[in-house]
PDB file of C-alpha atoms in Angstrom:
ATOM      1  CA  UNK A   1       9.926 -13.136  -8.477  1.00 51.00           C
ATOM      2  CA  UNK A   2      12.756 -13.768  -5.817  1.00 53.00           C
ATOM      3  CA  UNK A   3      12.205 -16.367  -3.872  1.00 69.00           C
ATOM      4  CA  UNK A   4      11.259 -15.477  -0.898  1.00 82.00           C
ATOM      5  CA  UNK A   5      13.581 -16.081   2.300  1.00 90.00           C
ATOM      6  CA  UNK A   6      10.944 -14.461   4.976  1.00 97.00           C
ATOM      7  CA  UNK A   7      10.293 -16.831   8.092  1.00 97.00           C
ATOM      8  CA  UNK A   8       7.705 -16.557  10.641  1.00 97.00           C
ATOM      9  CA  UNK A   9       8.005 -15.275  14.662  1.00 97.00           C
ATOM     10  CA  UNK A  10       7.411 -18.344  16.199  1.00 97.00           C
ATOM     11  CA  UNK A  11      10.910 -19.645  16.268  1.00 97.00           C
ATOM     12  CA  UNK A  12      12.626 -16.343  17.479  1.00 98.00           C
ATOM     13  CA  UNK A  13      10.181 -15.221  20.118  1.00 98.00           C
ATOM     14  CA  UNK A  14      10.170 -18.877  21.736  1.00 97.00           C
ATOM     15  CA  UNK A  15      13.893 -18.616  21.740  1.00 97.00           C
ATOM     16  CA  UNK A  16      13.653 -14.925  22.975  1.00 98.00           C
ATOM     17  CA  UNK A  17      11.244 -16.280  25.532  1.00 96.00           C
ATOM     18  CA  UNK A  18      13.237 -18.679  26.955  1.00 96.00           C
ATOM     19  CA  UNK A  19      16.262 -16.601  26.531  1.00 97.00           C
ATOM     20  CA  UNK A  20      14.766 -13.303  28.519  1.00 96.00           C
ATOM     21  CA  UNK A  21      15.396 -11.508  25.729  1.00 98.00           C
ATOM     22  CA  UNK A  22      13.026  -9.715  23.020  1.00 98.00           C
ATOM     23  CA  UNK A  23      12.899  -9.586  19.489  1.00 98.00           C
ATOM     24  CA  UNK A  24      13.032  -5.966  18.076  1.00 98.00           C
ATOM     25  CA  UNK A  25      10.039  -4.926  16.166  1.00 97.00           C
ATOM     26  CA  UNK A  26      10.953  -2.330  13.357  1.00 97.00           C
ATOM     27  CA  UNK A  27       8.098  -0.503  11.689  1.00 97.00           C
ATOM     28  CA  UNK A  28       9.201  -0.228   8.201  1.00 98.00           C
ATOM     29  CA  UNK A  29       7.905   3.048   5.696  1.00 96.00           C
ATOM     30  CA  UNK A  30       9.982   2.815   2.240  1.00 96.00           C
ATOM     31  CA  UNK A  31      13.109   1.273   1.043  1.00 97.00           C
ATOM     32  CA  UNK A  32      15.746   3.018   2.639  1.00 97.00           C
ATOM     33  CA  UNK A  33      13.904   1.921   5.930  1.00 97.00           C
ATOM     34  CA  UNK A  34      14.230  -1.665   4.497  1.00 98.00           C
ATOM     35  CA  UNK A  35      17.879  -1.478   3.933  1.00 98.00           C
ATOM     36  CA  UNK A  36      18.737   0.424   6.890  1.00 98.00           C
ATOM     37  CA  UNK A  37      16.649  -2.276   9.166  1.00 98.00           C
ATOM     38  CA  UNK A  38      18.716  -5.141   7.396  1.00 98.00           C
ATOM     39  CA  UNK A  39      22.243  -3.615   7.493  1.00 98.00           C
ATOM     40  CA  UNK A  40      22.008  -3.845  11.261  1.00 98.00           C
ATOM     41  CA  UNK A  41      20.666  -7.042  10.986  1.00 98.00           C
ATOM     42  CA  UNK A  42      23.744  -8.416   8.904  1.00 98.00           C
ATOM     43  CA  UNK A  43      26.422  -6.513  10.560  1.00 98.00           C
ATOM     44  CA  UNK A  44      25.350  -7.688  14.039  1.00 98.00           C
ATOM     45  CA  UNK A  45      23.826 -10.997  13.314  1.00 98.00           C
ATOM     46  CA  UNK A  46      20.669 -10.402  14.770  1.00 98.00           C
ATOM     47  CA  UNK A  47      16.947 -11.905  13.840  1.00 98.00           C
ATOM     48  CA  UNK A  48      14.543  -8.861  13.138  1.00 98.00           C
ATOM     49  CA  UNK A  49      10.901  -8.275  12.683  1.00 98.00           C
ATOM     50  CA  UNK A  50       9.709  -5.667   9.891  1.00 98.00           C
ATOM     51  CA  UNK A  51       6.581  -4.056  10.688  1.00 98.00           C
ATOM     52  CA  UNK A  52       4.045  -2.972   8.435  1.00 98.00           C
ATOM     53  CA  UNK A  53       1.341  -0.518   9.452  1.00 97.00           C
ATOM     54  CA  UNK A  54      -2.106  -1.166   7.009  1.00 97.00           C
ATOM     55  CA  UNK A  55      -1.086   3.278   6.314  1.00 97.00           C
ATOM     56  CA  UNK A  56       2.404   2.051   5.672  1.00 97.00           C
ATOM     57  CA  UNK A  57       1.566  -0.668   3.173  1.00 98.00           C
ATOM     58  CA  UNK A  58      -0.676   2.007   1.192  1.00 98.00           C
ATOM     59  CA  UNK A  59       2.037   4.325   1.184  1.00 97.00           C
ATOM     60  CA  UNK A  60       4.416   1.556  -0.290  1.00 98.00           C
ATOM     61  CA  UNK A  61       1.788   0.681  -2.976  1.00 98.00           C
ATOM     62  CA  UNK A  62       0.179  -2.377  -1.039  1.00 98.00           C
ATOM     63  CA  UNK A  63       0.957  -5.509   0.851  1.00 98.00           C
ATOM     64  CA  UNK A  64       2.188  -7.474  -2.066  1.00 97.00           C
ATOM     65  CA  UNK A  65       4.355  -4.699  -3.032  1.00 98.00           C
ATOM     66  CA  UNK A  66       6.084  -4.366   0.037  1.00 98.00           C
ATOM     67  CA  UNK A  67       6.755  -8.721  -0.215  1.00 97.00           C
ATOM     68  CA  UNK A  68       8.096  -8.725  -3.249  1.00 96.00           C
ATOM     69  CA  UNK A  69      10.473  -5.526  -2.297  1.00 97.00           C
ATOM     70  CA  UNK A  70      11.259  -6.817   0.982  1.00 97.00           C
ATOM     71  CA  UNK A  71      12.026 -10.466  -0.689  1.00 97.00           C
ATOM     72  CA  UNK A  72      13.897  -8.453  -3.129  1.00 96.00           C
ATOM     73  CA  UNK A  73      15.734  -6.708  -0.882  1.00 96.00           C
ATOM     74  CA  UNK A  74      17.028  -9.678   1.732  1.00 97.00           C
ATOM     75  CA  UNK A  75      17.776 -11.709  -1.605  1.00 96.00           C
ATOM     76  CA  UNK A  76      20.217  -8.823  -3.146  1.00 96.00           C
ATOM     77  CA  UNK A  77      21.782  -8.327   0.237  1.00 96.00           C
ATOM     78  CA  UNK A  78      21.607 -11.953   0.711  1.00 96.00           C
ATOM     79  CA  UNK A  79      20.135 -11.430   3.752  1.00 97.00           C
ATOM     80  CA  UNK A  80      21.048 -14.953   5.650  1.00 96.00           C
ATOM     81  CA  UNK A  81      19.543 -14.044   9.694  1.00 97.00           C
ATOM     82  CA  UNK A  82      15.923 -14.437  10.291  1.00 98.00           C
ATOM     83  CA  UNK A  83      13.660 -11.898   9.262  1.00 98.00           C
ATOM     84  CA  UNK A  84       9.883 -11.902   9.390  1.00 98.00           C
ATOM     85  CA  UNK A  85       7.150  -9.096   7.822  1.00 98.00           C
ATOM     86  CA  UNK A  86       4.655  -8.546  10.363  1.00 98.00           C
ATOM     87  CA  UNK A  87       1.733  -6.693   9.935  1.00 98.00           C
ATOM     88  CA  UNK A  88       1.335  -4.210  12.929  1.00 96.00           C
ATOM     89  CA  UNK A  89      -1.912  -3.447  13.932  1.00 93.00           C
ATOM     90  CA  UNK A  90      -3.835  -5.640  11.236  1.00 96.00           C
ATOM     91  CA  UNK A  91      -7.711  -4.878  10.841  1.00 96.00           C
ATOM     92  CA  UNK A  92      -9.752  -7.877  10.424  1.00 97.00           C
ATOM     93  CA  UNK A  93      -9.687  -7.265   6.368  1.00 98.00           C
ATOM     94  CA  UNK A  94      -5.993  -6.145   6.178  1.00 98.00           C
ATOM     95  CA  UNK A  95      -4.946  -8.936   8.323  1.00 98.00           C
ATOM     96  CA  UNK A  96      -6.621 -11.431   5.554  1.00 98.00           C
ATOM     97  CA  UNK A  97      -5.273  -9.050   2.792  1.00 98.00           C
ATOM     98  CA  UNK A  98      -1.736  -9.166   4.023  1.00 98.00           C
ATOM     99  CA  UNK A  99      -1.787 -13.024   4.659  1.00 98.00           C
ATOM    100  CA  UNK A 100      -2.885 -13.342   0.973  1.00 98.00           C
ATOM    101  CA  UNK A 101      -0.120 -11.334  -0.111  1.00 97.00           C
ATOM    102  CA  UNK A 102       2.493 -13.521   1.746  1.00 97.00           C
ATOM    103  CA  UNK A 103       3.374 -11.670   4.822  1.00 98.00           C
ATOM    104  CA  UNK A 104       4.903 -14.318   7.431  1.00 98.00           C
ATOM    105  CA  UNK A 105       3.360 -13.316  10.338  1.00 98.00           C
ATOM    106  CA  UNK A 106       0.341 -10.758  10.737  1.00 98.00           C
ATOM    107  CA  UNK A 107      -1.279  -9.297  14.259  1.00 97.00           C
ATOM    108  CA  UNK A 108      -4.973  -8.609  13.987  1.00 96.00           C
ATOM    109  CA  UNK A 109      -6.354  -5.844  16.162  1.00 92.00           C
ATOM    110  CA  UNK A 110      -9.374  -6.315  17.549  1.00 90.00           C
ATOM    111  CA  UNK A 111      -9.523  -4.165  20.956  1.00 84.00           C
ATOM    112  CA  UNK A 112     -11.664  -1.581  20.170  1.00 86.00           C
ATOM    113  CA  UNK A 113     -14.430  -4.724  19.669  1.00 90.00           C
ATOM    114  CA  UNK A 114     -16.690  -5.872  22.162  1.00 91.00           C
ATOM    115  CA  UNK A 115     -14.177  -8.666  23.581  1.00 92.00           C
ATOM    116  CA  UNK A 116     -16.769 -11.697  22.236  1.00 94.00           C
ATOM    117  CA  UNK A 117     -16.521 -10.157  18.776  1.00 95.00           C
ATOM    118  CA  UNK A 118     -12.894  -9.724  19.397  1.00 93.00           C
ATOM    119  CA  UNK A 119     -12.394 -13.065  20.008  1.00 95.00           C
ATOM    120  CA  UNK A 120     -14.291 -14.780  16.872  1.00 96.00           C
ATOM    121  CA  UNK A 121     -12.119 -12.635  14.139  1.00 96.00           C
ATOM    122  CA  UNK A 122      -9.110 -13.230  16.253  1.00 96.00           C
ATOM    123  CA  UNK A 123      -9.695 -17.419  15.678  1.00 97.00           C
ATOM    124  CA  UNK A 124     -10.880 -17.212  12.492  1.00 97.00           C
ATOM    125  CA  UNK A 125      -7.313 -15.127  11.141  1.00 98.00           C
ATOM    126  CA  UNK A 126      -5.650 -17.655  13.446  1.00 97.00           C
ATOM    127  CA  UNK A 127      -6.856 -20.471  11.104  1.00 97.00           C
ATOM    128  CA  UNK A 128      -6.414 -18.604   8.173  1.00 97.00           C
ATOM    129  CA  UNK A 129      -2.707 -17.502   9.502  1.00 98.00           C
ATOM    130  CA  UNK A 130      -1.866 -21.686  10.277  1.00 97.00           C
ATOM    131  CA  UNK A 131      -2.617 -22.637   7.080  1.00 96.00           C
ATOM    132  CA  UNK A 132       0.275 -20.655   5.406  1.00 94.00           C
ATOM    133  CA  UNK A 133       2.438 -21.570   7.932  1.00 96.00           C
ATOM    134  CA  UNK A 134       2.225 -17.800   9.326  1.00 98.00           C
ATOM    135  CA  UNK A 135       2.539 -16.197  12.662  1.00 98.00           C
ATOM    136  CA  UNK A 136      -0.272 -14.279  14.473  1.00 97.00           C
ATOM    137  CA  UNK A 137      -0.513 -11.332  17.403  1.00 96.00           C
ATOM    138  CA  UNK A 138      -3.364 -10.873  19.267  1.00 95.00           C
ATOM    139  CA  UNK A 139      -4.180  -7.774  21.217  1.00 90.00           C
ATOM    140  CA  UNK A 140      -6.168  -7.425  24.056  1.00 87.00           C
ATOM    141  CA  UNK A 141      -6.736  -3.677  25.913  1.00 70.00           C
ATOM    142  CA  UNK A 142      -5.720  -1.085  23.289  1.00 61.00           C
ATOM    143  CA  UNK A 143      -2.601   1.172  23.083  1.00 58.00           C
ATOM    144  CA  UNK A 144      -2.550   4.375  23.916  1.00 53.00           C
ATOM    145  CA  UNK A 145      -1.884   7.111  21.235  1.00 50.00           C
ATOM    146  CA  UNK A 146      -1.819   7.036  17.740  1.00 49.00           C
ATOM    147  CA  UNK A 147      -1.438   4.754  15.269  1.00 46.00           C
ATOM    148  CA  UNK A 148      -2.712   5.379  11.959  1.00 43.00           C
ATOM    149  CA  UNK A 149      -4.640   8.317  12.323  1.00 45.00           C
ATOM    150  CA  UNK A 150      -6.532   6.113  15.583  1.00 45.00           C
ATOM    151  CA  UNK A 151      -6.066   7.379  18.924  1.00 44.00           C
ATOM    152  CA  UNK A 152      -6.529   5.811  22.320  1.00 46.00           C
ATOM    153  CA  UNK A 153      -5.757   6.614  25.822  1.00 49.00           C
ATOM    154  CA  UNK A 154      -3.356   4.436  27.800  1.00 58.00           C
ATOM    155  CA  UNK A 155      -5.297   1.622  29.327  1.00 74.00           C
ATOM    156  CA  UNK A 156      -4.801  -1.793  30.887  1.00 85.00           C
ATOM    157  CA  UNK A 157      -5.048  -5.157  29.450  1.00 89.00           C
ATOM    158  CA  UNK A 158      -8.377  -7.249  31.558  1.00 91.00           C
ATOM    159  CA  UNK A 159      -6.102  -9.770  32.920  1.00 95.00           C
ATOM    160  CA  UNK A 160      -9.224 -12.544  32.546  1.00 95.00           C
ATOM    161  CA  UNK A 161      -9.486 -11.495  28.707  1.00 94.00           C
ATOM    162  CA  UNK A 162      -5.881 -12.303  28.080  1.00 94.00           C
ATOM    163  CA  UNK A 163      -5.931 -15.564  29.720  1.00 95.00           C
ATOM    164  CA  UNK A 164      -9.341 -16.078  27.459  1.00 95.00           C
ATOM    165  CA  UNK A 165      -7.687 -14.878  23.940  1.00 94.00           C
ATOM    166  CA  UNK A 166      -4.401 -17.058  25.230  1.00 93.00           C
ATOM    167  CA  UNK A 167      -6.102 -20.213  25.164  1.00 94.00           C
ATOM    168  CA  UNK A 168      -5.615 -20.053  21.036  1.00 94.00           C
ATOM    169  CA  UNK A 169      -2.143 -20.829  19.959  1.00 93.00           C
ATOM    170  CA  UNK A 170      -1.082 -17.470  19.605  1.00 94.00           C
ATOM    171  CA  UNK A 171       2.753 -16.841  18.931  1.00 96.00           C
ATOM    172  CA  UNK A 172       2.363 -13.415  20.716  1.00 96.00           C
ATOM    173  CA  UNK A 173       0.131 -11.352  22.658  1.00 96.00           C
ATOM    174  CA  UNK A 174       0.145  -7.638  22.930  1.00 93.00           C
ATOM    175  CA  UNK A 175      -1.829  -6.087  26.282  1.00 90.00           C
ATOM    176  CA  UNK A 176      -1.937  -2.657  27.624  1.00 86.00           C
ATOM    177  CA  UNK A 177       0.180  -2.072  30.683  1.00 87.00           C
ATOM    178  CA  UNK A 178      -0.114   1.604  30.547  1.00 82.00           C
ATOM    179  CA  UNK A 179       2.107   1.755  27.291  1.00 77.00           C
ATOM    180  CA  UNK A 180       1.309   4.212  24.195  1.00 75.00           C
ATOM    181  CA  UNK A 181       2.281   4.722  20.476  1.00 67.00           C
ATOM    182  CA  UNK A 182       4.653   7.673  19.889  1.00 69.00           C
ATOM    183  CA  UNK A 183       6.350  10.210  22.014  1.00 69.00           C
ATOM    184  CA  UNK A 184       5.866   9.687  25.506  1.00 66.00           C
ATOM    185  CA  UNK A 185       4.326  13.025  27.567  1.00 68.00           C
ATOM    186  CA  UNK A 186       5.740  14.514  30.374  1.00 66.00           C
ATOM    187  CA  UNK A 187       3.346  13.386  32.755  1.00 65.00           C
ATOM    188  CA  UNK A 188       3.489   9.624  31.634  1.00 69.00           C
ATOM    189  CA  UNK A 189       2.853   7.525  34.707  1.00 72.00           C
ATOM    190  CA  UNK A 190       5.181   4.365  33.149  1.00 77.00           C
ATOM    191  CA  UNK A 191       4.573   1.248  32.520  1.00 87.00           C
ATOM    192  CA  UNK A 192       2.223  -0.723  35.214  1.00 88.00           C
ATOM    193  CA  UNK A 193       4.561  -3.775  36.091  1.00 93.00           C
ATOM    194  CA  UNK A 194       2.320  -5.179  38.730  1.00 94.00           C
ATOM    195  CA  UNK A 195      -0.689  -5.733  35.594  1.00 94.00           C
ATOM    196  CA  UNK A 196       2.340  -7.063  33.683  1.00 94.00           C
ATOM    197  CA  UNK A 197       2.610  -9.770  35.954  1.00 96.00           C
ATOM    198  CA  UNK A 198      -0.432 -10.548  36.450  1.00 96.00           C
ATOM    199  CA  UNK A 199      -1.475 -11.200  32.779  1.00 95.00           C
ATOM    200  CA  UNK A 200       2.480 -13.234  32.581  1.00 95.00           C
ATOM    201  CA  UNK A 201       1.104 -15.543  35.196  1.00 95.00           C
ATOM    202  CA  UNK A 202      -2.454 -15.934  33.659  1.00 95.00           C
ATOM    203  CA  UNK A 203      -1.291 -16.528  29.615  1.00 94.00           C
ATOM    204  CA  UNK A 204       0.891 -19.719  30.368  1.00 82.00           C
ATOM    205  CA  UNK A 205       4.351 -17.728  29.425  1.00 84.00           C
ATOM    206  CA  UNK A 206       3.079 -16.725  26.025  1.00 94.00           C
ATOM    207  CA  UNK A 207       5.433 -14.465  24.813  1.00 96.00           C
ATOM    208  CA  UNK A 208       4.405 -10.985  25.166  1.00 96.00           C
ATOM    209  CA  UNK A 209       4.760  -7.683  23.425  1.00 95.00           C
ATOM    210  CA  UNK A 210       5.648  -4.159  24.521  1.00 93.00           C
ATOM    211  CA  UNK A 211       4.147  -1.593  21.940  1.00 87.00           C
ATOM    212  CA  UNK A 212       5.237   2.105  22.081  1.00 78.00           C
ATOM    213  CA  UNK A 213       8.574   1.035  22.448  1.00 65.00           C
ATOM    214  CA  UNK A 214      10.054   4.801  21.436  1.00 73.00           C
ATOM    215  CA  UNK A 215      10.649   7.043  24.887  1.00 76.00           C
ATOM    216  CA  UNK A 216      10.249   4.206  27.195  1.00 84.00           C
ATOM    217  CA  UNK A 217      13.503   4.268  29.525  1.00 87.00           C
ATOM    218  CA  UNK A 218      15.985   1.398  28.819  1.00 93.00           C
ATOM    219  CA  UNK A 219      16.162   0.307  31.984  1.00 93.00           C
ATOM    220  CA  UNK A 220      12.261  -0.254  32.102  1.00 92.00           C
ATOM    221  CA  UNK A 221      12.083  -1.993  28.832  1.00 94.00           C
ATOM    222  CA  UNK A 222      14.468  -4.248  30.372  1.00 97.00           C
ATOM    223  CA  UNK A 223      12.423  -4.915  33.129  1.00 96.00           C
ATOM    224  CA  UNK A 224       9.353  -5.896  31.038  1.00 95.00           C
ATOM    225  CA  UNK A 225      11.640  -8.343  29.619  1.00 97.00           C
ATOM    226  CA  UNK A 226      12.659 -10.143  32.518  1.00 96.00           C
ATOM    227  CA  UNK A 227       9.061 -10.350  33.230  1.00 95.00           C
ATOM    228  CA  UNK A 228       8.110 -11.919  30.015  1.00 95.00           C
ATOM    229  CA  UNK A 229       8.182  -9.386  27.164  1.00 96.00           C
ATOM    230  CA  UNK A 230       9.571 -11.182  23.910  1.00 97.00           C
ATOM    231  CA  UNK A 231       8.838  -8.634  21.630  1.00 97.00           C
ATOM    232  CA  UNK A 232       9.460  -4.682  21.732  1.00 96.00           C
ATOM    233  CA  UNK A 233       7.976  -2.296  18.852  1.00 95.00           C
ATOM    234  CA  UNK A 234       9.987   0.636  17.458  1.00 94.00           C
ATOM    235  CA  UNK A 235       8.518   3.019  15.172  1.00 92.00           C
ATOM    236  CA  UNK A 236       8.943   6.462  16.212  1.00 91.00           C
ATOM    237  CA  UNK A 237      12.335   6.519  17.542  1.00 93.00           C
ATOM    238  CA  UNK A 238      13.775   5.565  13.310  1.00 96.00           C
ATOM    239  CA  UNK A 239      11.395   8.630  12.006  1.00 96.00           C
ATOM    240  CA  UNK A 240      12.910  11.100  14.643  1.00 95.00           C
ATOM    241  CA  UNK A 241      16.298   9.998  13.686  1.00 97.00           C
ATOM    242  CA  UNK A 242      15.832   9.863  10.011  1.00 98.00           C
ATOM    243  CA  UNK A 243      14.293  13.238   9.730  1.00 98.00           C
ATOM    244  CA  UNK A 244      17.242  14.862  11.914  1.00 98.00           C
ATOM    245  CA  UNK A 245      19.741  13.047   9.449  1.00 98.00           C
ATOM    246  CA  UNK A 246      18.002  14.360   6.658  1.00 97.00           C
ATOM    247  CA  UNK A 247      17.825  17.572   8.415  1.00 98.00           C
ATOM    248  CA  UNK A 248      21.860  18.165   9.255  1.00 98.00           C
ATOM    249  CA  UNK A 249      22.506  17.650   5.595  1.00 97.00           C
ATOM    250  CA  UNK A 250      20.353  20.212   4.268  1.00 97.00           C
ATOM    251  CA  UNK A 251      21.285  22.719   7.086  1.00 97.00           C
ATOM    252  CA  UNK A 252      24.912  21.849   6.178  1.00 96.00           C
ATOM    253  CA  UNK A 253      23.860  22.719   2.095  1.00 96.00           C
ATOM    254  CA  UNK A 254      25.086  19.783   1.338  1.00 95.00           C
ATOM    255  CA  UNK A 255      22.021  18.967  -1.218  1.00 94.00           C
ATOM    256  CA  UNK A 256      23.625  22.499  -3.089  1.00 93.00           C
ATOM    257  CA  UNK A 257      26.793  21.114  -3.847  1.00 91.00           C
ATOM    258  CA  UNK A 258      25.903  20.786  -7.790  1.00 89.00           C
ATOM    259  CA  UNK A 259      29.387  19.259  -9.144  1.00 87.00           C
ATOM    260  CA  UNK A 260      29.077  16.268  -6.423  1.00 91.00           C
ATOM    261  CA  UNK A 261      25.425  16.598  -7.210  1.00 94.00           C
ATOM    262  CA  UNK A 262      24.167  16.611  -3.762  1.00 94.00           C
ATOM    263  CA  UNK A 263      20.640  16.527  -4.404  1.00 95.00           C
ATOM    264  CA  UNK A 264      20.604  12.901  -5.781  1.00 96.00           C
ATOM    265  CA  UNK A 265      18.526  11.162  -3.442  1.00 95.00           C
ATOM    266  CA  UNK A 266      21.075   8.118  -3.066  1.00 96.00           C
ATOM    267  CA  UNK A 267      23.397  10.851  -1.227  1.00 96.00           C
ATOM    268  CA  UNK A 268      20.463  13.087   0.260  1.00 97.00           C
ATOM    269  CA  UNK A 269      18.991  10.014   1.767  1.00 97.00           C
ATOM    270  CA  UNK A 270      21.978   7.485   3.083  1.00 97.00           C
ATOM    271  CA  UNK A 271      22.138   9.986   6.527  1.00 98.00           C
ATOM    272  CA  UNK A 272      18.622   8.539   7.506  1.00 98.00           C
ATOM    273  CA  UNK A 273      19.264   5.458   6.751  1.00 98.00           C
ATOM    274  CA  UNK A 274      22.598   5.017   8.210  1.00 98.00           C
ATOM    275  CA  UNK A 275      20.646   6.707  11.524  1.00 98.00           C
ATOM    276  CA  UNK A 276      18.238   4.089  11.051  1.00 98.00           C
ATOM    277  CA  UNK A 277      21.107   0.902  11.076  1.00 98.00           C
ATOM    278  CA  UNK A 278      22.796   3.124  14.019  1.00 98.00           C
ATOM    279  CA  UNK A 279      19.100   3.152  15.782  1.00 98.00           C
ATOM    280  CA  UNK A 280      18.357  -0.365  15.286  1.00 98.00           C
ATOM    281  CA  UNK A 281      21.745  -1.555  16.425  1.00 98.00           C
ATOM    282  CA  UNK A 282      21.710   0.658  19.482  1.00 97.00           C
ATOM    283  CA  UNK A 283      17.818  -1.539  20.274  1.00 97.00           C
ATOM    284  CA  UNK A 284      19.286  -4.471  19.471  1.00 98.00           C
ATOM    285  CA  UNK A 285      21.803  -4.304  22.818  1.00 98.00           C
ATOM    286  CA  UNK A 286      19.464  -3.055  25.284  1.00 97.00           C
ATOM    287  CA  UNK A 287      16.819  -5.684  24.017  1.00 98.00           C
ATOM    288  CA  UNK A 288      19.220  -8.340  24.486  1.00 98.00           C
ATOM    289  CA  UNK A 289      18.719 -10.005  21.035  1.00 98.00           C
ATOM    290  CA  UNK A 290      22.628  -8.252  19.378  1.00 98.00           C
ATOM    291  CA  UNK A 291      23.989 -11.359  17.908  1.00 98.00           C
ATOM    292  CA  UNK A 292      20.998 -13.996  18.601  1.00 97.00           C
ATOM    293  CA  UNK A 293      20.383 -15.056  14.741  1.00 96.00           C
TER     294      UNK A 293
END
């Protein structure tokens, strides 16, 4: 087995923190995903997180699975910036799972619990998280839309809950200021800065994460950084590029072109995933992290 050159959040965030800048969060689905991710990372010299949905890990065979291909990966490249695998939206079960397996870092999602309940799983993957050395998220006031099949209306965070779940050391916490998973509706009222400040001032300036990153405007992400977010998820935003990639070449009948056998999936592929490095790098800039390894 390679050995493994994954690290945890903690350092990067803190240094995002103090830095106002975030770390980008990239939700990861297969292997081109995983090389496309860390081509950006090594041509810009930038720290990353790779995310890993519990649907995600299934599709890539399961959590230890994805380690050993994303250790397998960043040791082939020799991958030499910070990189941590993150487990996005952990269940109480799949956070322990994916621990087990040897993901660095892993955020357990327990919002949809009465907050008490919430709370007690939330410490007890803490503990379980310190003792590898791993890095934990904490949510508090779900996300809106979908993740996973789940779907939830945009809400916001209970400012007195955050400060409560921040009293663990956390290295992150994600809280609903109005922000959803996937493509943003016409009507979207934007993110609630004023409820963003309020939970900044009442977590004592634990870094904070912006889910639903795809269709939120630049200049408002950049905002939510000044004002304390460290971390900014991207899922979305890499599928709608890869699948127009994808989508060019075959309109183009490029996958028909038998003598430079187009339809090998090294060639039909290497569109999304260049779309994907192109995607990440363009995140990286207006995050503020391009160049921060």
């Amino acid at each position: 087995m390679a050995q493994s050159r994954l690290v945890n959040m903690i350092d990067m965030l803190n240094k995002a923190h103090n830095g106002r800048y975030a770390i980008a969060h990239i939700n990861i689905n297969n292997l081109e995903w995983i090389k496309g991710v860390l081509m950006a990372v090594q041509e810009t010299n930038t720290p990353v997180i790779l995310g890993v949905s519990e649907g995600a890990a299934k599709y890539m065979c399961g959590f230890k699975n994805v380690v050993d291909m994303t250790n397998n990966v960043l040791n082939t490249m020799n991958v030499t910036q910070p990189v941590a695998l993150h487990l996005d939206h952990g269940s109480f079960e799949g956070a322990k799972a994916a621990l087990a397996a040897g993901f660095s870092s892993v955020m357990y999602d327990g919002s949809h619990l009465p907050f008490e309940e919430n709370l007690k799983q939330t410490q007890i993957i803490l503990d379980l998280a310190n003792k590898q050395h791993a890095s934990m998220e904490a949510e508090v006031g779900a996300i809106g839309g979908e993740e996973d099949g789940k779907r939830s209306s945009g809400e916001l965070a209970d400012v007195e809950q955050c400060r409560k779940v921040a009293e663990f050391p956390l290295s992150c916490l994600a809280a609903g200021i109005g922000n959803i998973h996937g493509i943003y509706p016409f009507d979207w009222k934007g993110l609630n800065f004023e409820r963003l400040q309020q939970i900044h001032d009442a977590t004592h300036n634990i870094p904070l994460v912006l889910h639903g990153g795809t269709g939120i405007p630049d200049a408002m992400v950049q905002k939510a950084i000044s004002m304390g977010v460290s971390k900014v998820n991207v899922n979305t935003e890499c599928q709608l590029v890869f699948a127009e990639a994808v989508r060019q070449y075959i309109e183009a009948g490029k996958d028909r072109d038998n003598k430079g056998k187009g339809f090998d999936p090294r060639k039909l592929l290497k569109p999304g995933v260049d779309a994907i490095k192109n995607k990440c790098i363009e995140k990286f800039k207006v995050f503020g992290c391009l160049g921060k390894a």
